[in-house]
PDB file of C-alpha atoms in Angstrom:
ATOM      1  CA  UNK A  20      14.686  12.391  -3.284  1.00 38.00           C
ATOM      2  CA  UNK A  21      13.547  12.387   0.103  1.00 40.00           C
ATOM      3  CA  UNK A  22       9.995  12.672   1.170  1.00 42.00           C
ATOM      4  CA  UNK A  23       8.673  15.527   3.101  1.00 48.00           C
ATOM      5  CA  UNK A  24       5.515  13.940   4.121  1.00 48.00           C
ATOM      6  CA  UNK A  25       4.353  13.095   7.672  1.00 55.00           C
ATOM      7  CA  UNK A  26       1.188  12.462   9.556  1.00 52.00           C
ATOM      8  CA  UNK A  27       0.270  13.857  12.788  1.00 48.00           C
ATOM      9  CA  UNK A  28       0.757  11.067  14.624  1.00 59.00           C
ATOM     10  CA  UNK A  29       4.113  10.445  13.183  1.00 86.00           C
ATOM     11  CA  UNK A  30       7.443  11.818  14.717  1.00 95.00           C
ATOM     12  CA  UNK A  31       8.743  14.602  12.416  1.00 97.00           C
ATOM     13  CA  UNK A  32      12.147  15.174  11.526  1.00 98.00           C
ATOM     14  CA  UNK A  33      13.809  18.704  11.904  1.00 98.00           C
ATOM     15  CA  UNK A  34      16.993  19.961  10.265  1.00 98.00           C
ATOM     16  CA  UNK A  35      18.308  23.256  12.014  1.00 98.00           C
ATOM     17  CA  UNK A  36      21.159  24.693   9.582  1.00 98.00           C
ATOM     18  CA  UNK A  37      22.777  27.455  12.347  1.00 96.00           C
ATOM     19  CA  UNK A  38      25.667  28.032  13.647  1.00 95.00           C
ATOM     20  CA  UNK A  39      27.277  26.437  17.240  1.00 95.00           C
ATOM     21  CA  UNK A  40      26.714  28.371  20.353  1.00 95.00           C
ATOM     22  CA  UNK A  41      29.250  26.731  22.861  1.00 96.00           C
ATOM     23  CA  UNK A  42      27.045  27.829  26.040  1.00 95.00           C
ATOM     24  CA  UNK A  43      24.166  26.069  24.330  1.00 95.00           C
ATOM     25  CA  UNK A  44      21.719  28.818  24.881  1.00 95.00           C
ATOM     26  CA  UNK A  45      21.283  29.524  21.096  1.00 94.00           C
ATOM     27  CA  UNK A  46      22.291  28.194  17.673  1.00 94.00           C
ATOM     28  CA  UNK A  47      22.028  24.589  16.738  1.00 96.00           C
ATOM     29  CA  UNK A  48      22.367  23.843  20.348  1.00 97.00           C
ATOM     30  CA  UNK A  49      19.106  25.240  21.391  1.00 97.00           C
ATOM     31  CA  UNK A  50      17.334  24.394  18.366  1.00 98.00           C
ATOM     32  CA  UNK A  51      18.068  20.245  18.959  1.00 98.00           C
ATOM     33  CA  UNK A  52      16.933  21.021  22.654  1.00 98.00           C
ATOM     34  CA  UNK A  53      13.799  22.953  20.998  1.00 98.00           C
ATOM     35  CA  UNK A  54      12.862  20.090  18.888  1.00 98.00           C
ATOM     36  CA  UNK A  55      13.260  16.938  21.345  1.00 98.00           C
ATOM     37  CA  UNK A  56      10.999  19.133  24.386  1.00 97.00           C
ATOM     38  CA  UNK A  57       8.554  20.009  21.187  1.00 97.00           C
ATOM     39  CA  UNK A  58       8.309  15.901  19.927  1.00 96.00           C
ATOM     40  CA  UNK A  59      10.355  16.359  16.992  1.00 98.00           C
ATOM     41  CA  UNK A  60      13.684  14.399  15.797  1.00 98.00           C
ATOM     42  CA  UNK A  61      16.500  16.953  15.477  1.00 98.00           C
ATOM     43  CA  UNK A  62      18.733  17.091  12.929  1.00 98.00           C
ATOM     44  CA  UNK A  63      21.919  19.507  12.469  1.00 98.00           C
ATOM     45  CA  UNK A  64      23.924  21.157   9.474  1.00 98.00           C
ATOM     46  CA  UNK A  65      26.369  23.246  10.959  1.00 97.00           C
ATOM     47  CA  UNK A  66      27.017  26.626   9.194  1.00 95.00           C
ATOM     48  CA  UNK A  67      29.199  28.437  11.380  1.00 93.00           C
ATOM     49  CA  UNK A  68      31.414  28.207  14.337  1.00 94.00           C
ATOM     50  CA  UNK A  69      31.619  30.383  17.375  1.00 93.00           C
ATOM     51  CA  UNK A  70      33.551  31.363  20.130  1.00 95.00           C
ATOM     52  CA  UNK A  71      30.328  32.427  22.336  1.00 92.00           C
ATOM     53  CA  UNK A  72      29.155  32.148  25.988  1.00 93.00           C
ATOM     54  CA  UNK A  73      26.398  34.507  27.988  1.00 92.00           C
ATOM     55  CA  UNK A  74      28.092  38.102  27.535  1.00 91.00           C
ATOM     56  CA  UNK A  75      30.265  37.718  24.511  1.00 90.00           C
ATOM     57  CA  UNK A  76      31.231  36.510  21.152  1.00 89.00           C
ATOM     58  CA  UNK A  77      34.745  36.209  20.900  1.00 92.00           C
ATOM     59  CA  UNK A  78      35.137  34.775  17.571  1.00 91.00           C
ATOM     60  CA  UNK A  79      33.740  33.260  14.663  1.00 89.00           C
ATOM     61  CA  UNK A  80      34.467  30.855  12.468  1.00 92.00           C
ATOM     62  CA  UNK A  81      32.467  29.915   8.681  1.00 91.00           C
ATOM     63  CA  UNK A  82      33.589  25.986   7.668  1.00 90.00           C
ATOM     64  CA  UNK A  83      33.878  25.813   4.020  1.00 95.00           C
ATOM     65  CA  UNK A  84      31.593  25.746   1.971  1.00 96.00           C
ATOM     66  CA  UNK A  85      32.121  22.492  -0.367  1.00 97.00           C
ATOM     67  CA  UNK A  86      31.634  20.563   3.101  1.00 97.00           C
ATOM     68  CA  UNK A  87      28.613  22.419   4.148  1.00 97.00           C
ATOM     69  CA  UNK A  88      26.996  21.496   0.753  1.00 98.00           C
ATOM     70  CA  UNK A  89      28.306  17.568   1.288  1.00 98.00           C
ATOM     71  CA  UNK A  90      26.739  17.946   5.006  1.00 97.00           C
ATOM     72  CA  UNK A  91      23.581  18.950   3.240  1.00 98.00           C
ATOM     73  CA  UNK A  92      23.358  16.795   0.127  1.00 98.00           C
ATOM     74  CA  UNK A  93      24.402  13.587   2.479  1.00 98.00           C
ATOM     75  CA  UNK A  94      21.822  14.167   4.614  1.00 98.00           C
ATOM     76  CA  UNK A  95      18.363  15.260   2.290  1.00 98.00           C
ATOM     77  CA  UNK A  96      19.675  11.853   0.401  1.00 98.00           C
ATOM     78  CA  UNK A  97      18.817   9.830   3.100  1.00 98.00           C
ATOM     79  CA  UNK A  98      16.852  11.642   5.384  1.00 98.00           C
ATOM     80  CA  UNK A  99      13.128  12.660   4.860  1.00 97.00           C
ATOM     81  CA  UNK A 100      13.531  15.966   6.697  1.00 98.00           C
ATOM     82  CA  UNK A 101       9.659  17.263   7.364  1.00 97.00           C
ATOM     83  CA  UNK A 102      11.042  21.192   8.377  1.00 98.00           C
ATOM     84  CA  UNK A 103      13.931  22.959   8.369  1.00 98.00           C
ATOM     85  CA  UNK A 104      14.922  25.931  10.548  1.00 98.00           C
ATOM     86  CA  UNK A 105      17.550  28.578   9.207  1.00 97.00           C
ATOM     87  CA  UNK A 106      19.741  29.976  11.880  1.00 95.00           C
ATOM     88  CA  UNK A 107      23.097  32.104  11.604  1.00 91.00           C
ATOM     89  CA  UNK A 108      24.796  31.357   8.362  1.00 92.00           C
ATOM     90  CA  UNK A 109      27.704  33.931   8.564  1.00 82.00           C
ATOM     91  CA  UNK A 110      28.698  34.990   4.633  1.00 88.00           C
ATOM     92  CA  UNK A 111      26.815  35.500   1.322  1.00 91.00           C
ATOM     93  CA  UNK A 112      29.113  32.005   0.379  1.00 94.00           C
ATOM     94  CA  UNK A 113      27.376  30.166   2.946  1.00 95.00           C
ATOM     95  CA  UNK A 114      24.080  31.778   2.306  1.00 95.00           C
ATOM     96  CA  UNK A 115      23.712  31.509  -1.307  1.00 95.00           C
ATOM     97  CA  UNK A 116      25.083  27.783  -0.719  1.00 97.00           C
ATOM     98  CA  UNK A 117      21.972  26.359   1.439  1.00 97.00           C
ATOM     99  CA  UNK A 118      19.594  28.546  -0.526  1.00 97.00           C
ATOM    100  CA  UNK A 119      20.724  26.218  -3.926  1.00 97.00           C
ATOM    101  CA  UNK A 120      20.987  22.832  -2.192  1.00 98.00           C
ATOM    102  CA  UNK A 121      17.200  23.892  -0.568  1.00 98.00           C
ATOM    103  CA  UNK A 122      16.188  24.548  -3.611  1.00 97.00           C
ATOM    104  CA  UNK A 123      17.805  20.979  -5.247  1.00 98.00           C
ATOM    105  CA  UNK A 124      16.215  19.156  -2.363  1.00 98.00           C
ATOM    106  CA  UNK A 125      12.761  20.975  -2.933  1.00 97.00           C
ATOM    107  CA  UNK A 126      12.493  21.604   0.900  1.00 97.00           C
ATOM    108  CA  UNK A 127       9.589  21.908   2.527  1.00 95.00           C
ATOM    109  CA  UNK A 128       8.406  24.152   5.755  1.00 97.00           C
ATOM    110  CA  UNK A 129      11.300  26.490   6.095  1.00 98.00           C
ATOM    111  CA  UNK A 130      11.510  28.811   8.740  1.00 98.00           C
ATOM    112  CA  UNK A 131      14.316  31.340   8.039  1.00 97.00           C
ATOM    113  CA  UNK A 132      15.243  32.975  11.223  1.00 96.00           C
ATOM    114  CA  UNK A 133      17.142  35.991   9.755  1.00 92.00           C
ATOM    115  CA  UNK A 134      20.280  36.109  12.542  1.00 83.00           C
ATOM    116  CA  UNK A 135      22.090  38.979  12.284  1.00 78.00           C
ATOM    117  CA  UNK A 136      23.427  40.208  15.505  1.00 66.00           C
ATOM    118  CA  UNK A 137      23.900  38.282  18.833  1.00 57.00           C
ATOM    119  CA  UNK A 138      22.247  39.143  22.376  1.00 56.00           C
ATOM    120  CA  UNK A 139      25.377  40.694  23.099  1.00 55.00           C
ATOM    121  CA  UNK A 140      25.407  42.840  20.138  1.00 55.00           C
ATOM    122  CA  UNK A 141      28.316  41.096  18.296  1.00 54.00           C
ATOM    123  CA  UNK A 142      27.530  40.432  14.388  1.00 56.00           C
ATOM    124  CA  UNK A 143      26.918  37.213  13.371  1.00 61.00           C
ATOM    125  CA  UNK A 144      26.127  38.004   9.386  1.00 68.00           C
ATOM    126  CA  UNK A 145      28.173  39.429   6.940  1.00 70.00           C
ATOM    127  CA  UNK A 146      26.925  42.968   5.075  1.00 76.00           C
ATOM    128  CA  UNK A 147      27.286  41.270   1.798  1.00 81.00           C
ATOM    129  CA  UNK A 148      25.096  38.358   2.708  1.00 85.00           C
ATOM    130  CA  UNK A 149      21.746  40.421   3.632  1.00 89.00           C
ATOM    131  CA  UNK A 150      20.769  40.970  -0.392  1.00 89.00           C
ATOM    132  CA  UNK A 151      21.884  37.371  -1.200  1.00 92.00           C
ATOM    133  CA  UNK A 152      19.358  36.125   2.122  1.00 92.00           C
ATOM    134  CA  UNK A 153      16.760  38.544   0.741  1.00 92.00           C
ATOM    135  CA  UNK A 154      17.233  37.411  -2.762  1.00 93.00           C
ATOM    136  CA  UNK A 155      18.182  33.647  -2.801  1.00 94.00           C
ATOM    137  CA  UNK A 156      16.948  32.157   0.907  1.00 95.00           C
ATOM    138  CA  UNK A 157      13.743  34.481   0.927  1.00 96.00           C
ATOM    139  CA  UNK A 158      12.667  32.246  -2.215  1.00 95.00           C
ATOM    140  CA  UNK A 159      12.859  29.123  -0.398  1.00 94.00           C
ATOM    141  CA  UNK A 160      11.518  30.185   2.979  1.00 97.00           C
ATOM    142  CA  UNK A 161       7.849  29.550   4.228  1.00 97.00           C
ATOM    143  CA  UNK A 162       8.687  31.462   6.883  1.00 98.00           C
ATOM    144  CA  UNK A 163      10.542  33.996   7.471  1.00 98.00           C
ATOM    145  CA  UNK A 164      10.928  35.386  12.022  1.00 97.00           C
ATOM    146  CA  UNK A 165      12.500  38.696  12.007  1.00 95.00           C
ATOM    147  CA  UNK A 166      12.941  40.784  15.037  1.00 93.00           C
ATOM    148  CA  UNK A 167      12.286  44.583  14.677  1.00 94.00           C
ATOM    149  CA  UNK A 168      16.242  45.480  14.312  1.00 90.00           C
ATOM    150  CA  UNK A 169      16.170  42.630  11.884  1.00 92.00           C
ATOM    151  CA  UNK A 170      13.246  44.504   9.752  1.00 93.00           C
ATOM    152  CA  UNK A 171      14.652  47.357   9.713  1.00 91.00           C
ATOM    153  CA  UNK A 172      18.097  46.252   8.155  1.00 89.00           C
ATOM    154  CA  UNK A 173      16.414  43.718   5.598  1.00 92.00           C
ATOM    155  CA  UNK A 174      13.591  46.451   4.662  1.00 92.00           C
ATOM    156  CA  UNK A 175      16.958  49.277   4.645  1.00 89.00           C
ATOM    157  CA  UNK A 176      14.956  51.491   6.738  1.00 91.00           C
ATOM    158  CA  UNK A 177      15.050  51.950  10.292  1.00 92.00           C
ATOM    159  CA  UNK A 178      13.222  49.382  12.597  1.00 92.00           C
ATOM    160  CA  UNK A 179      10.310  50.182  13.370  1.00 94.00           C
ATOM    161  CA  UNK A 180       9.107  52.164  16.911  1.00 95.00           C
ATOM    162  CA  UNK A 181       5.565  51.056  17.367  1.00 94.00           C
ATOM    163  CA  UNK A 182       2.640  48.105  16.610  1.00 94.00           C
ATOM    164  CA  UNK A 183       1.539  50.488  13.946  1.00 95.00           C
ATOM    165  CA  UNK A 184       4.691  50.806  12.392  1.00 96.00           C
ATOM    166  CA  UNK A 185       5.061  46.855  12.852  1.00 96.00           C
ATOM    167  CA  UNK A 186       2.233  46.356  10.291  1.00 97.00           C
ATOM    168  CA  UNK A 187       3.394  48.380   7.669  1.00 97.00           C
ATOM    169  CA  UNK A 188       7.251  46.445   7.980  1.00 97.00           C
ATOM    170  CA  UNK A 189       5.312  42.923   7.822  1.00 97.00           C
ATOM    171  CA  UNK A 190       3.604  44.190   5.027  1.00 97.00           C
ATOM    172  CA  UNK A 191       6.567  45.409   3.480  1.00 97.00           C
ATOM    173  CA  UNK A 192       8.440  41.737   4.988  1.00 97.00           C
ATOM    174  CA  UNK A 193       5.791  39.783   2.999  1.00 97.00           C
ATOM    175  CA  UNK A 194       6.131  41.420  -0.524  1.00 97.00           C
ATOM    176  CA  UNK A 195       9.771  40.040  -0.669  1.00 96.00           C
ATOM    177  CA  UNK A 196       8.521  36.470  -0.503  1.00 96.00           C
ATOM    178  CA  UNK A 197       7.089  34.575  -3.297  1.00 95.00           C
ATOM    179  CA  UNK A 198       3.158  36.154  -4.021  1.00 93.00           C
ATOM    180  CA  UNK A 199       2.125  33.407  -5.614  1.00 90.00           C
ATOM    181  CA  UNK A 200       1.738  30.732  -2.986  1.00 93.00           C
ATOM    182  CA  UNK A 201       1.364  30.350   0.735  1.00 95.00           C
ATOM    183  CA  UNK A 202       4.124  31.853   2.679  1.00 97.00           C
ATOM    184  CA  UNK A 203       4.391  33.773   6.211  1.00 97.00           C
ATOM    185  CA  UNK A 204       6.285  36.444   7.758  1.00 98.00           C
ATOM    186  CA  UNK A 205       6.358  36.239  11.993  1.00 97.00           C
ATOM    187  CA  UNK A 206       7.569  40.110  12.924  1.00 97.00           C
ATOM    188  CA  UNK A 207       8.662  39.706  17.013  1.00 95.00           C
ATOM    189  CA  UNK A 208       8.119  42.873  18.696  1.00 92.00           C
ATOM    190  CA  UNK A 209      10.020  42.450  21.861  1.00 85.00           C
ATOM    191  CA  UNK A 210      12.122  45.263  21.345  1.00 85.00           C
ATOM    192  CA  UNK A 211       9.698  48.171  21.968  1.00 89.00           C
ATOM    193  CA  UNK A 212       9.342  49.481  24.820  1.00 84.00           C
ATOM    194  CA  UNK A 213       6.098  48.381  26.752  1.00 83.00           C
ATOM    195  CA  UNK A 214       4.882  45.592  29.399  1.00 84.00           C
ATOM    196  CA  UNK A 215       3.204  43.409  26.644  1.00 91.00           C
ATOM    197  CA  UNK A 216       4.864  41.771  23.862  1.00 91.00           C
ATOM    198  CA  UNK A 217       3.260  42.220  20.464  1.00 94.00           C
ATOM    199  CA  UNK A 218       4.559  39.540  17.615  1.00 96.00           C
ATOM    200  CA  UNK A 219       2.322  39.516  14.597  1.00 97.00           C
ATOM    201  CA  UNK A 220       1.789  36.938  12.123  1.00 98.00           C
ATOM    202  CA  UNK A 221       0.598  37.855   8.846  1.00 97.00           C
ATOM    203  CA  UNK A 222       0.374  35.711   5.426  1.00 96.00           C
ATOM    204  CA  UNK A 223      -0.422  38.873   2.592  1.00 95.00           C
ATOM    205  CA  UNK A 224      -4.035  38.400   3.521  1.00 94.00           C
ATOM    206  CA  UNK A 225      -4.699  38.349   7.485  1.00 94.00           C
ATOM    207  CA  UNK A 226      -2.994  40.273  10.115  1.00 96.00           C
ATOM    208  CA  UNK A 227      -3.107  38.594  13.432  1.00 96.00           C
ATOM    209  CA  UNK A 228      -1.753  39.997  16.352  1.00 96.00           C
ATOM    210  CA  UNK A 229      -0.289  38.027  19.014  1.00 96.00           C
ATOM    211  CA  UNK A 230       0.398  39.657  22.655  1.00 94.00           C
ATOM    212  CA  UNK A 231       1.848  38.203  25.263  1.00 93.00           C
ATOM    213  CA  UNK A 232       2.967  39.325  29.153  1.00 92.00           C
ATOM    214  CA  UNK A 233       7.052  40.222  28.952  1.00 92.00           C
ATOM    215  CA  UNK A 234       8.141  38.379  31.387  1.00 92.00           C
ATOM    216  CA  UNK A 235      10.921  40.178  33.927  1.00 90.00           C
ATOM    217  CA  UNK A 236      14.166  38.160  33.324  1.00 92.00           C
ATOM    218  CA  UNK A 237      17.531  38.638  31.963  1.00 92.00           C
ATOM    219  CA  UNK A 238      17.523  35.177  31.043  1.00 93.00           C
ATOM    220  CA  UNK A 239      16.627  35.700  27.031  1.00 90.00           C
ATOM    221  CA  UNK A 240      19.640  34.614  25.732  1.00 92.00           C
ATOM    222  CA  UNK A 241      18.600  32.244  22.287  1.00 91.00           C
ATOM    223  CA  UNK A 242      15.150  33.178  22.405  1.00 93.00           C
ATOM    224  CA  UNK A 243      14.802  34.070  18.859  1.00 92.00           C
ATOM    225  CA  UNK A 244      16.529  30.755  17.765  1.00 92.00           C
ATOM    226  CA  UNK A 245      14.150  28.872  20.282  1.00 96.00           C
ATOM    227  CA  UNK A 246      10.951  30.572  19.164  1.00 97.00           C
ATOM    228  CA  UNK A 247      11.683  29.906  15.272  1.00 97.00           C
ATOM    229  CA  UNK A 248      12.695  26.700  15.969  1.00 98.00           C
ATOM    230  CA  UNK A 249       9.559  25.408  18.343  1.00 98.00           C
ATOM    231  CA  UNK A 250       7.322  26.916  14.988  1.00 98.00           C
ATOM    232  CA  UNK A 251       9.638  24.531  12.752  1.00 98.00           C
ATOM    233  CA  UNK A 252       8.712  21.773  14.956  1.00 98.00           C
ATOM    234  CA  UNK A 253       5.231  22.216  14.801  1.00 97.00           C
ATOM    235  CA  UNK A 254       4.453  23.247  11.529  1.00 96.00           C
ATOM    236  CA  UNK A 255       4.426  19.237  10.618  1.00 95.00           C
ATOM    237  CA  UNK A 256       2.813  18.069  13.563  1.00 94.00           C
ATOM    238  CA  UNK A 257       0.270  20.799  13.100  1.00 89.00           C
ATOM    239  CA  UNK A 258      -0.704  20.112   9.203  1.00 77.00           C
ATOM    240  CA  UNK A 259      -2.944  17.013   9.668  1.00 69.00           C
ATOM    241  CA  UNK A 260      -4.330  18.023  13.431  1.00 69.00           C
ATOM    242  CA  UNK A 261      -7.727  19.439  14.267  1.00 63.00           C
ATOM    243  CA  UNK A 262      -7.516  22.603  15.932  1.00 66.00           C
ATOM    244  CA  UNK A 263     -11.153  24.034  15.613  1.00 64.00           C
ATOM    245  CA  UNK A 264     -11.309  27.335  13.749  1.00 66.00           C
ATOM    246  CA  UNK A 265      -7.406  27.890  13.935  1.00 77.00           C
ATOM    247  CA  UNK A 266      -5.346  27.268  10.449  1.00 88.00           C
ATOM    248  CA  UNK A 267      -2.557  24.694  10.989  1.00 92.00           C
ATOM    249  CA  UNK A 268       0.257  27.694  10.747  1.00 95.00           C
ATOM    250  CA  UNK A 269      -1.507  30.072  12.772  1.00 95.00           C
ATOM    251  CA  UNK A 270      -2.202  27.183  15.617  1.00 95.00           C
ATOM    252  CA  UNK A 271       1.354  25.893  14.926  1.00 96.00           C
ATOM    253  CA  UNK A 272       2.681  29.351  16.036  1.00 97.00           C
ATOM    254  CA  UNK A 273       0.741  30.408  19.074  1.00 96.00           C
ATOM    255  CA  UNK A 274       1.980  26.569  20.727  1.00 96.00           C
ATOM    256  CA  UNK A 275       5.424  27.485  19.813  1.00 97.00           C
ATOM    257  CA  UNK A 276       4.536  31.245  21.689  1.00 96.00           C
ATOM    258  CA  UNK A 277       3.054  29.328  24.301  1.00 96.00           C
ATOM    259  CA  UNK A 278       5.577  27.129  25.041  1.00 97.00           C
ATOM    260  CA  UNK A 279       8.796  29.609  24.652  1.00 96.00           C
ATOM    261  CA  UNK A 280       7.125  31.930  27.354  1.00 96.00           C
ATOM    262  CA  UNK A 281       6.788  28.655  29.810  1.00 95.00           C
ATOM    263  CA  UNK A 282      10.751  28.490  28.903  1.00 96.00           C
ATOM    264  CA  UNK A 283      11.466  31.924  29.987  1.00 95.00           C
ATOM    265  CA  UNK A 284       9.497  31.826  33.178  1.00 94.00           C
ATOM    266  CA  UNK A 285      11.174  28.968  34.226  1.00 95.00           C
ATOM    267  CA  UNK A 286      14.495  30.051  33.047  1.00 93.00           C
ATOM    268  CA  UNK A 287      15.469  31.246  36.379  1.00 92.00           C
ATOM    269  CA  UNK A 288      15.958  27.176  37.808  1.00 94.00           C
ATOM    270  CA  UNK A 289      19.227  27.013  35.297  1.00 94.00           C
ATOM    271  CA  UNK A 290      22.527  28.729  36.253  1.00 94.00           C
ATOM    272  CA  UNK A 291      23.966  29.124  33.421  1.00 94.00           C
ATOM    273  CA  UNK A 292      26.801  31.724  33.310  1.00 89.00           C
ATOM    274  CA  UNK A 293      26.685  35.420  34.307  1.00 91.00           C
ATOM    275  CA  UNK A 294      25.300  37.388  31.339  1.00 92.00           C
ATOM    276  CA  UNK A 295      21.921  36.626  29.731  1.00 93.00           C
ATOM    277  CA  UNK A 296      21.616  33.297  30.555  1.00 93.00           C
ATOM    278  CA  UNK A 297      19.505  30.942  28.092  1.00 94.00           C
ATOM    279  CA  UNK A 298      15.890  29.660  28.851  1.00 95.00           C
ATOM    280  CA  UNK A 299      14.706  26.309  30.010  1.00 96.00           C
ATOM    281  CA  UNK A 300      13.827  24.282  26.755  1.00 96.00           C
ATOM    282  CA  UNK A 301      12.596  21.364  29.079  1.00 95.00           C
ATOM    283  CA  UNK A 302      10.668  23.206  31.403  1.00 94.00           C
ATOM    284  CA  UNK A 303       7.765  21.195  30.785  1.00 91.00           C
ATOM    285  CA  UNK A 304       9.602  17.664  31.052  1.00 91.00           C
ATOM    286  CA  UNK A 305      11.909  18.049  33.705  1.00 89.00           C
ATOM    287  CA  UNK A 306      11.314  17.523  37.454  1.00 75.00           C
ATOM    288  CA  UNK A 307      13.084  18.054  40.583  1.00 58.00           C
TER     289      UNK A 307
END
């Protein structure tokens, strides 16, 4: 079995299981890009197909399953994978499929990015598969990065309309995960209504509340894959690093904050399509 070990001063390696976003402003596109600006090695299990760009997703397309456990089990064999994101998976099949070969592989740092419906409002997850994500992926996540809309549907109850309301759903988020050890639930609030972002992290113990500037842009295309993934790629680099009275997870996440909003600011020097166009994952490495 592989080891999921690292040091901080060692590169990390980073599966993203997702689906393919053809544009390459989400999916397992965006998280490879994600991980190589954030000094990880990226790795890829493909989950799903799509037909996608900017404004639209045509079509979709789930591979079977027997080869998405082979893509897995090949892989973990080999490979000592130090995080793994969770992107779109599609179906319950293909759900209940990576939760069991997770579980085989004893995977460590999992953020589960709970996709369910595209920027354009197209569904990427099957009804069926929300109670298998809640009740076989939840399990194996450390992490789990809902949006509000997300919350709402996994919680069955509507999403909720305010910071207040936001504490109660994380609250609600974290009693579906394993009580007995250390897990984390990252509730994104960009969907109220307001000129400051409010994400809060919370483990079943502390609530910490993260704001952030929105930034005005159309250009948000992928950034709940991006954000999730940039905490993935952290996580390991963040376990064995001093970062004065910040926990590891905690630090781990406001970098990956940090970073995404450079990304969005600086989305505007891509032209990328005519819809919402993605953000600029090497913002911080790329010069004219």
């Amino acid at each position: 079995m592989s080891s999921s070990s690292t040091s901080p001063r060692s590169i990390p390696n980073v599966l993203s299981i997702a689906g393919v976003d053809p544009s390459g402003g989400a999916g397992i596109f965006a998280d490879i890009k994600t991980f190589s600006a954030l000094g990880a090695y990226g790795c890829g299990v493909i989950a799903a197909l799509t037909a996608q760009n900017t404004q639209a997703v045509t079509g979709v397309h789930v591979p079977p399953t027997d080869f998405l456990r082979l893509q897995l089990d090949t892989l973990f064999a080999d490979v000592a994978v130090h995080a793994t994101k969770i992107g779109m998976l599609g179906s319950a099949e293909v759900t209940a499929t990576v939760a069991d070969r997770l579980a085989h592989w004893q995977a460590k740092n999992v953020v589960l990015d709970p996709v369910m419906v595209a920027k354009s409002g197209d569904t990427l997850l099957a009804k069926n598969a929300i109670a298998m994500m809640r009740e076989a992926l939840f399990p194996q996540s450390f992490m789990i990065t809902p949006n509000l809309p997300e919350a709402g549907v996994l919680l069955e109850q509507r999403a909720p309309e305010s910071v207040k309301e936001m504490y109660r759903a994380a609250e609600r988020l974290r009693e579906l995960l394993p009580l007995s050890s250390e897990r984390w639930v990252m509730l994104k609030g960009g969907h109220l209504p307001s000129s400051e972002v409010v994400d809060l992290l919370f483990d079943g113990d502390r609530m910490i509340e993260l704001p952030a500037p929105r930034i005005d842009t159309k250009n948000t295309h992928g950034t709940g894959c991006t954000l999730s993934s940039a905490i993935a790629a952290l996580l390991p680099q963040a376990a064995g690093a001093q970062w004065g009275a910040l926990r590891p997870v905690e630090a781990a996440v406001r970098q990956a904050r940090q970073w995404l909003l450079g990304a969005i600011a600086h989305s505007g020097e891509l032209a990328v399509g005519s819809g919402h166009g993605p953000v600029h994952h090497f913002h911080a490495l790329w010069r004219r």
